[in-house]
Coordinates of C-alpha atoms in Angstrom, one line a residue:
X199 CA -0.8 -23.8 41.6
X200 CA 1.8 -22.7 38.9
X201 CA -0.9 -23.0 36.2
X202 CA -0.2 -23.2 32.4
X203 CA -1.3 -19.7 31.4
X204 CA 1.2 -18.6 34.3
X205 CA 3.8 -20.2 32.6
X206 CA 2.8 -18.9 28.4
X207 CA 3.1 -15.4 29.9
X208 CA 6.8 -16.1 32.1
X209 CA 8.1 -17.3 28.4
X210 CA 7.1 -14.7 26.1
X211 CA 8.4 -11.9 29.2
X212 CA 10.9 -13.2 30.2
X213 CA 12.1 -16.4 28.1
X214 CA 12.5 -18.8 30.3
X215 CA 10.5 -21.2 32.9
X216 CA 12.2 -22.1 36.2
X217 CA 12.9 -25.7 36.7
X218 CA 10.6 -25.7 40.1
X219 CA 8.0 -24.0 38.6
X220 CA 7.9 -26.6 35.4
X221 CA 7.3 -29.5 38.1
X222 CA 4.6 -27.6 39.2
X223 CA 2.9 -28.3 36.1
X224 CA -0.1 -31.6 35.7
X225 CA 1.3 -33.4 33.5
X226 CA -2.0 -33.0 31.2
X227 CA -0.2 -29.6 30.3
X228 CA 3.4 -30.5 29.9
X229 CA 3.0 -31.5 25.9
X230 CA 1.6 -28.4 25.2
X231 CA 3.5 -26.3 26.8
X232 CA 6.3 -27.9 25.2
X233 CA 5.2 -26.9 21.8
X234 CA 5.2 -23.3 23.1
X235 CA 8.8 -23.9 24.6
X236 CA 10.0 -24.9 21.2
X237 CA 8.7 -21.6 19.2
X238 CA 10.4 -19.4 21.5
X239 CA 13.3 -21.2 21.5
X240 CA 13.5 -20.6 18.0
X241 CA 13.2 -17.1 18.4
X242 CA 15.9 -16.9 20.9
X243 CA 18.2 -18.6 17.8
X244 CA 17.2 -16.1 15.2
X245 CA 16.4 -18.7 12.7
X246 CA 12.9 -17.9 12.0
X247 CA 12.6 -20.4 8.8
X248 CA 11.3 -23.3 12.0
X249 CA 8.5 -20.9 12.5
X250 CA 5.7 -22.5 11.5
X251 CA 3.9 -20.8 8.7
X252 CA 0.3 -19.9 8.2
X253 CA 1.0 -17.8 5.5
X254 CA 3.2 -17.4 2.4
X255 CA 4.4 -13.8 1.2
X256 CA 5.9 -13.4 -2.6
X257 CA 8.3 -10.2 -2.6
X258 CA 8.8 -8.4 -5.7
X259 CA 12.5 -6.5 -5.0
X260 CA 12.6 -3.3 -7.1
X261 CA 16.6 -1.8 -6.2
X262 CA 16.8 -3.1 -2.4
X263 CA 20.5 -3.9 -1.7
X264 CA 21.7 -7.7 -1.3
X265 CA 22.1 -6.2 2.1
X266 CA 18.6 -5.6 2.9
X267 CA 16.7 -8.4 1.7
X268 CA 17.7 -10.9 4.7
X269 CA 16.3 -8.5 7.1
X270 CA 13.4 -7.9 5.0
X271 CA 12.6 -11.6 5.1
X272 CA 12.9 -11.9 8.7
X273 CA 10.6 -9.7 9.5
X274 CA 8.2 -11.6 6.6
X275 CA 8.8 -14.0 8.5
X276 CA 7.3 -13.4 11.6
X277 CA 4.2 -12.1 10.0
X278 CA 4.0 -15.7 8.3
X279 CA 3.6 -17.8 11.6
X280 CA 1.2 -14.9 12.8
X281 CA -0.8 -13.9 10.1
X282 CA -3.7 -17.1 8.8
X283 CA -4.4 -17.0 5.0
X284 CA -4.3 -20.3 2.4
X285 CA -3.8 -17.3 -0.1
X286 CA -0.5 -16.2 -1.4
X287 CA 0.0 -12.0 -0.6
X288 CA 2.6 -10.9 -3.0
X289 CA 4.1 -7.4 -1.8
X290 CA 5.5 -4.8 -4.3
X291 CA 8.8 -3.4 -2.5
X292 CA 10.7 -0.4 -3.5
X293 CA 13.9 0.9 -2.4
X294 CA 14.5 4.8 -3.5
X295 CA 14.6 8.1 -1.9
X296 CA 11.5 9.8 0.2
X297 CA 10.1 12.9 -0.4
X298 CA 11.2 13.5 3.3
X299 CA 14.2 12.3 5.7
X300 CA 11.9 11.6 8.3
X301 CA 9.8 9.0 6.4
X302 CA 11.7 6.0 6.9
X303 CA 9.3 3.7 5.3
X304 CA 5.1 3.2 4.0
X305 CA 2.9 0.9 3.1
X306 CA -0.5 0.4 2.2
X307 CA -2.6 -2.4 0.6
X308 CA -3.1 -2.9 -3.1
X309 CA -6.9 -2.7 -2.8
X310 CA -9.6 -2.9 -0.7
X311 CA -13.1 -4.9 -1.5
X312 CA -16.6 -4.5 0.4
X313 CA -19.6 -6.6 0.6
X314 CA -17.3 -10.1 -0.8
X315 CA -18.7 -13.4 0.5
X316 CA -16.4 -14.2 3.8
X317 CA -16.7 -10.6 4.6
X318 CA -17.3 -9.9 8.8
X319 CA -19.3 -6.7 7.6
X320 CA -20.6 -6.4 4.3
X321 CA -21.1 -2.6 4.9
X322 CA -16.7 -2.2 5.4
X323 CA -13.9 -2.0 3.4
X324 CA -11.3 -4.9 4.0
X325 CA -7.7 -3.9 2.9
X326 CA -6.5 -7.2 -0.2
X327 CA -4.5 -9.4 2.1
X328 CA -7.4 -9.7 4.8
X329 CA -9.9 -9.4 2.1
X330 CA -8.3 -12.7 0.5
X331 CA -7.8 -14.6 3.5
X332 CA -11.4 -14.3 5.0
X333 CA -12.6 -15.2 1.6
X334 CA -10.4 -17.7 1.1
X335 CA -9.7 -16.9 -2.3
X336 CA -7.5 -14.0 -4.4
X337 CA -10.1 -11.1 -5.0
X338 CA -8.0 -8.6 -7.3
X339 CA -6.0 -11.2 -9.6
X340 CA -2.5 -10.2 -10.4
X341 CA -2.3 -6.7 -8.8
X342 CA 0.0 -6.9 -5.1
X343 CA -1.8 -7.1 -2.0
X344 CA 0.3 -4.5 -0.3
X345 CA 2.8 -2.0 -1.8
X346 CA 6.2 -1.1 0.7
X347 CA 8.1 1.6 0.2
X348 CA 11.6 2.2 1.5
X349 CA 13.8 5.6 2.1
X350 CA 17.0 4.5 0.6
X351 CA 18.6 7.8 2.6
X352 CA 18.1 6.6 6.1
X353 CA 21.0 5.6 8.3
X354 CA 20.4 1.9 8.1
X355 CA 22.4 -0.6 10.2
X356 CA 23.6 -2.9 7.8
X357 CA 23.2 -6.3 9.8
X358 CA 26.7 -6.6 10.6
X359 CA 27.1 -5.9 14.5
X360 CA 25.7 -6.4 17.8
X361 CA 22.7 -3.9 16.6
X362 CA 21.8 -1.0 15.7
X363 CA 24.2 2.3 17.3
X364 CA 21.9 5.4 18.6
X365 CA 22.3 6.8 14.7
X366 CA 21.4 3.6 13.1
X367 CA 17.5 2.5 12.6
X368 CA 16.5 -1.0 12.4
X369 CA 15.3 -2.1 9.0
X370 CA 13.3 -5.3 10.1
X371 CA 11.7 -3.0 12.8
X372 CA 10.2 -0.7 10.3
X373 CA 9.8 -3.5 7.8
X374 CA 7.8 -5.4 10.3
X375 CA 5.7 -2.3 11.4
X376 CA 4.6 -1.6 7.8
X377 CA 4.0 -4.6 7.4
X378 CA 1.1 -4.1 10.0
X379 CA -0.1 -1.5 8.3
X380 CA -0.4 -3.1 4.9
X381 CA -2.3 -6.1 6.5
X382 CA -5.3 -3.9 7.8
X383 CA -3.8 -2.1 10.7
X384 CA -4.6 1.8 8.9
X385 CA -7.1 4.3 8.4
X386 CA -8.5 5.7 5.4
X387 CA -9.0 8.6 6.6
X388 CA -7.6 12.0 5.2
X389 CA -8.1 15.6 6.9
X390 CA -8.4 18.9 5.3
X391 CA -6.1 21.5 7.4
X392 CA -7.2 24.7 6.0
X393 CA -11.2 24.0 6.1
X394 CA -11.2 21.5 9.0
X395 CA -13.2 19.0 7.3
X396 CA -12.5 15.0 8.3
X397 CA -13.0 12.5 5.3
X398 CA -13.3 8.7 4.7
X399 CA -14.4 8.2 1.9
X400 CA -14.3 3.8 2.4
X401 CA -14.8 3.1 6.2
X402 CA -12.3 0.3 6.5
X403 CA -12.9 -2.4 10.0
X404 CA -10.1 -0.3 11.4
X405 CA -12.3 2.8 11.1
X406 CA -15.5 0.7 12.9
X407 CA -12.9 -0.2 15.9
X408 CA -11.9 3.5 16.6
X409 CA -14.8 4.7 18.9
X410 CA -14.8 8.8 20.1
X411 CA -14.9 9.0 23.6
X412 CA -18.9 9.2 23.4
X413 CA -19.1 5.9 21.7
X414 CA -19.1 6.8 18.3
X415 CA -17.6 4.8 15.5
X416 CA -15.6 6.9 13.6
X417 CA -16.7 4.9 10.2
X418 CA -20.5 6.5 11.1
X419 CA -19.6 9.4 11.1
X420 CA -20.9 11.7 8.4
X421 CA -18.5 12.4 5.6
X422 CA -16.9 15.1 4.7
X423 CA -17.7 16.8 7.7
X424 CA -16.1 18.9 10.7
X425 CA -17.3 16.5 12.9
X426 CA -15.3 13.7 11.7
X427 CA -12.3 16.2 11.4
X428 CA -12.9 17.0 15.2
X429 CA -13.2 13.6 16.1
X430 CA -9.9 12.9 13.8
X431 CA -7.6 15.2 16.5
X432 CA -9.5 14.5 19.4
X433 CA -9.3 11.3 21.4
X434 CA -9.7 7.9 20.0
X435 CA -9.8 4.1 21.5
X436 CA -9.8 1.0 20.2
X437 CA -13.3 -1.1 21.1
X438 CA -12.1 -4.3 19.7
X439 CA -12.5 -6.9 22.6
X440 CA -9.7 -9.2 22.0
X441 CA -7.2 -5.2 21.8
X442 CA -9.2 -4.4 25.4
X443 CA -7.9 -7.7 27.0
X444 CA -4.6 -7.7 25.4
X445 CA -4.3 -4.4 27.0
X446 CA -5.3 -5.0 30.8
X447 CA -8.6 -4.8 30.3
X448 CA -8.3 -0.8 29.2
X449 CA -9.2 0.1 25.7
X450 CA -5.8 0.9 23.9
X451 CA -5.6 4.6 22.8
X452 CA -4.7 5.8 19.5
X453 CA -2.4 8.2 18.4
X454 CA -4.7 11.6 17.7
X455 CA -2.4 15.0 18.1
X456 CA -4.3 18.5 18.0
X457 CA -2.5 19.3 14.6
X458 CA -3.2 15.9 12.3
X459 CA -0.2 14.2 11.0
X460 CA -0.4 12.7 7.5
X461 CA 0.1 9.1 7.8
X462 CA 0.5 9.3 11.6
X463 CA -2.8 10.1 13.2
X464 CA -5.6 7.7 14.0
X465 CA -3.6 4.7 11.9
X466 CA -1.3 4.2 15.1
X467 CA -1.3 3.5 18.8
X468 CA -0.7 6.8 21.2
X469 CA 3.0 7.6 20.9
X470 CA 3.2 8.7 24.7
X471 CA 1.4 5.5 26.0
X472 CA 3.0 3.2 23.8
X473 CA 6.2 4.1 22.8
X474 CA 8.3 2.5 26.0
X475 CA 5.8 -0.2 26.3
X476 CA 7.9 -2.9 25.0
X477 CA 7.0 -5.7 22.5
X478 CA 3.4 -3.3 22.3
X479 CA 5.4 -0.1 21.1
X480 CA 5.8 -1.8 17.7
X481 CA 2.8 0.4 16.2
X482 CA 3.7 3.6 18.0
X483 CA 4.1 6.4 15.5
X484 CA 7.4 7.1 15.8
X485 CA 10.9 5.0 15.5
X486 CA 14.0 6.1 17.0
X487 CA 17.8 5.2 16.0
X488 CA 18.7 2.2 17.8
X489 CA 15.3 0.7 18.7
X490 CA 14.6 -2.7 17.8
X491 CA 11.2 -4.7 18.0
X492 CA 11.5 -8.0 15.8
X493 CA 7.5 -9.5 17.0
X494 CA 4.5 -7.6 17.0
X495 CA 3.7 -7.9 20.5
X496 CA 0.6 -9.5 22.2
X497 CA -1.5 -6.3 21.9
X498 CA -0.8 -5.7 18.0
X499 CA -2.3 -9.5 17.5
X500 CA -5.0 -9.4 19.3
X501 CA -6.3 -6.0 17.1
X502 CA -5.3 -7.4 14.2
X503 CA -7.5 -10.8 15.1
X504 CA -10.6 -8.2 16.1
X505 CA -10.1 -7.3 12.6
X506 CA -11.5 -10.4 11.0
X507 CA -14.7 -10.4 13.8
X508 CA -17.7 -8.2 12.3
X509 CA -17.4 -4.8 15.3
X510 CA -20.2 -4.4 17.5
X511 CA -23.6 -1.7 16.1
X512 CA -22.4 1.8 16.2
X513 CA -24.5 4.2 18.7
X514 CA -27.4 5.6 16.3
X515 CA -27.4 9.3 15.9
X516 CA -30.9 10.3 14.4
X517 CA -33.5 8.8 12.9
X518 CA -33.2 7.4 9.6
X519 CA -33.7 9.4 6.6
X520 CA -35.8 8.8 3.4
X521 CA -34.3 5.7 1.7
X522 CA -33.5 6.8 -2.0
X523 CA -33.8 5.1 -5.5
X524 CA -37.0 3.1 -5.1
X525 CA -37.3 1.0 -8.0
X526 CA -40.0 -2.3 -8.0
X527 CA -39.1 -5.2 -11.0
X528 CA -42.7 -7.0 -10.9
X529 CA -42.9 -10.3 -12.4
X530 CA -45.7 -12.9 -12.7
X531 CA -45.4 -13.7 -8.9
X532 CA -43.1 -11.8 -7.1
X533 CA -41.3 -8.6 -7.0
X534 CA -37.6 -7.4 -7.0
X535 CA -37.1 -4.0 -4.9
X536 CA -33.9 -1.8 -5.2
X537 CA -33.5 0.7 -3.4
X538 CA -29.9 2.7 -2.0
X539 CA -29.5 3.7 1.4
X540 CA -31.0 6.8 3.1
X541 CA -27.9 9.6 2.9
X542 CA -27.6 9.3 6.6
X543 CA -27.1 6.0 6.8
X544 CA -24.2 5.7 8.3
X545 CA -24.6 7.8 11.1
X546 CA -27.9 6.4 11.8
X547 CA -27.0 2.9 11.7
X548 CA -29.9 1.2 10.3
X549 CA -30.5 -2.2 11.9
X550 CA -33.1 -2.8 9.3
X551 CA -35.8 -2.2 6.1
X552 CA -39.5 -2.8 5.7
X553 CA -41.0 -3.2 2.8
X554 CA -45.0 -2.9 2.4
X555 CA -47.2 -4.3 0.1
X556 CA -49.6 -1.6 -0.3
X557 CA -52.4 -3.9 -2.7
X558 CA -52.2 -6.2 0.3
X559 CA -50.6 -4.9 3.9
X560 CA -48.0 -7.7 3.7
X561 CA -44.9 -6.8 4.9
X562 CA -41.7 -8.3 4.9
X563 CA -37.8 -7.1 6.5
X564 CA -34.6 -7.2 5.1
X565 CA -31.6 -6.1 6.2
X566 CA -30.1 -5.1 2.5
X567 CA -31.0 -4.1 -1.0
X568 CA -32.4 -5.6 -3.0
X569 CA -35.6 -7.4 -1.9
X570 CA -37.9 -9.9 -2.8
X571 CA -41.6 -9.7 -2.3
X572 CA -43.7 -13.0 -3.3
X573 CA -47.5 -14.1 -3.6
X574 CA -48.3 -11.8 -6.3
X575 CA -50.7 -12.6 -9.2
X576 CA -50.2 -11.9 -13.0
X577 CA -52.2 -9.1 -14.4
X578 CA -52.0 -7.6 -10.8
X579 CA -50.9 -3.4 -10.6
X580 CA -48.3 -3.3 -7.5
X581 CA -47.0 -1.3 -5.4
X582 CA -44.2 -0.7 -2.6
X583 CA -43.4 1.0 0.5
X584 CA -40.1 1.0 2.2
X585 CA -39.2 2.6 4.8
X586 CA -35.8 2.5 7.6
X587 CA -35.2 1.8 11.0
X588 CA -32.9 1.8 13.8
X589 CA -32.4 2.1 17.8
X590 CA -34.3 5.8 17.8
X591 CA -37.0 4.8 15.2
X592 CA -38.0 4.5 11.7
X593 CA -38.1 7.0 8.3
X594 CA -40.4 8.3 6.3
X595 CA -41.8 5.5 3.5
X596 CA -41.2 6.0 -0.1
X597 CA -43.4 3.9 -2.7
X598 CA -41.8 3.1 -5.5
X599 CA -44.0 3.6 -9.1

């Protein structure tokens, strides 16, 4: 029997459903399918204003010619229908000369936030728009959530014909691609070409889903290090379950050429694998003249949804080192114990910290600092031992004064 799932897939791939197949659907599925058809009819007519909005984007244009704004808005409308947030997303967009003619555009988040209420993983740094969406409030005040720059010298298609020629670039496609970066499809890695060192000072959820061939997360590798530099120029795959499912059950391959490319490496899907992948080509690193993609595609949307979930725990590399800067603030009946994670916390994948009252032997486990120990007696001197543990073992203890 023809199923609802088959009908939606056919609609997405071909834009139509035969009457014979339509008649085979169970009655209960028809109403939901009709709503899906309405959305695709809107796309077919090029009228994005009727799409259901899941978020609101507000753009401040700097030097953009009037003819560009309709194309920019078309991409914004697509993301407004696919990126869910109760918090308005402000974009500062600048039209100007690029330092390189080959760069059509670029985008970056306005800021990054970690350890906020609603963060799926408190140790990761979430781009402004994604952080605001997860927190349900504006974390960065008056600052824009996204900054976009477009190269004014590129040979742009001005939208007056049937589409870009083989020598023209489609601005709408570029904006759609760059907005994905601004919304979180982005690694914060950097690479030293001379020494071969890689660095990730503030790992993002994207970095936590980027995985080496042996299963290590990019976010867990020591930084800066030659090990991380090697990873940035070797095979990396996406480990998010939704992205894997959207890619037919295979981990999507990321773009990591042997010679590191600043602005392209890691933060894109592999060019050779996805440049001819139809709707899933949107996040390959290169846009050819005449090429068009006006929808994110199912793979990109699935990977963006992965970013909203807590990444699986990485593979522990070594036993944790000792915690640092341990201190205890003792009051009448309790104590607050503060400490910094071990120096190898990222690679060690720490699962818990144990605080032991050295006088009574009482122990408690915690996942973060500070830790609170209760049941103390006024006038008694106390000290505490702190250890860090992972799947491989436990660190040497550190005792507070």
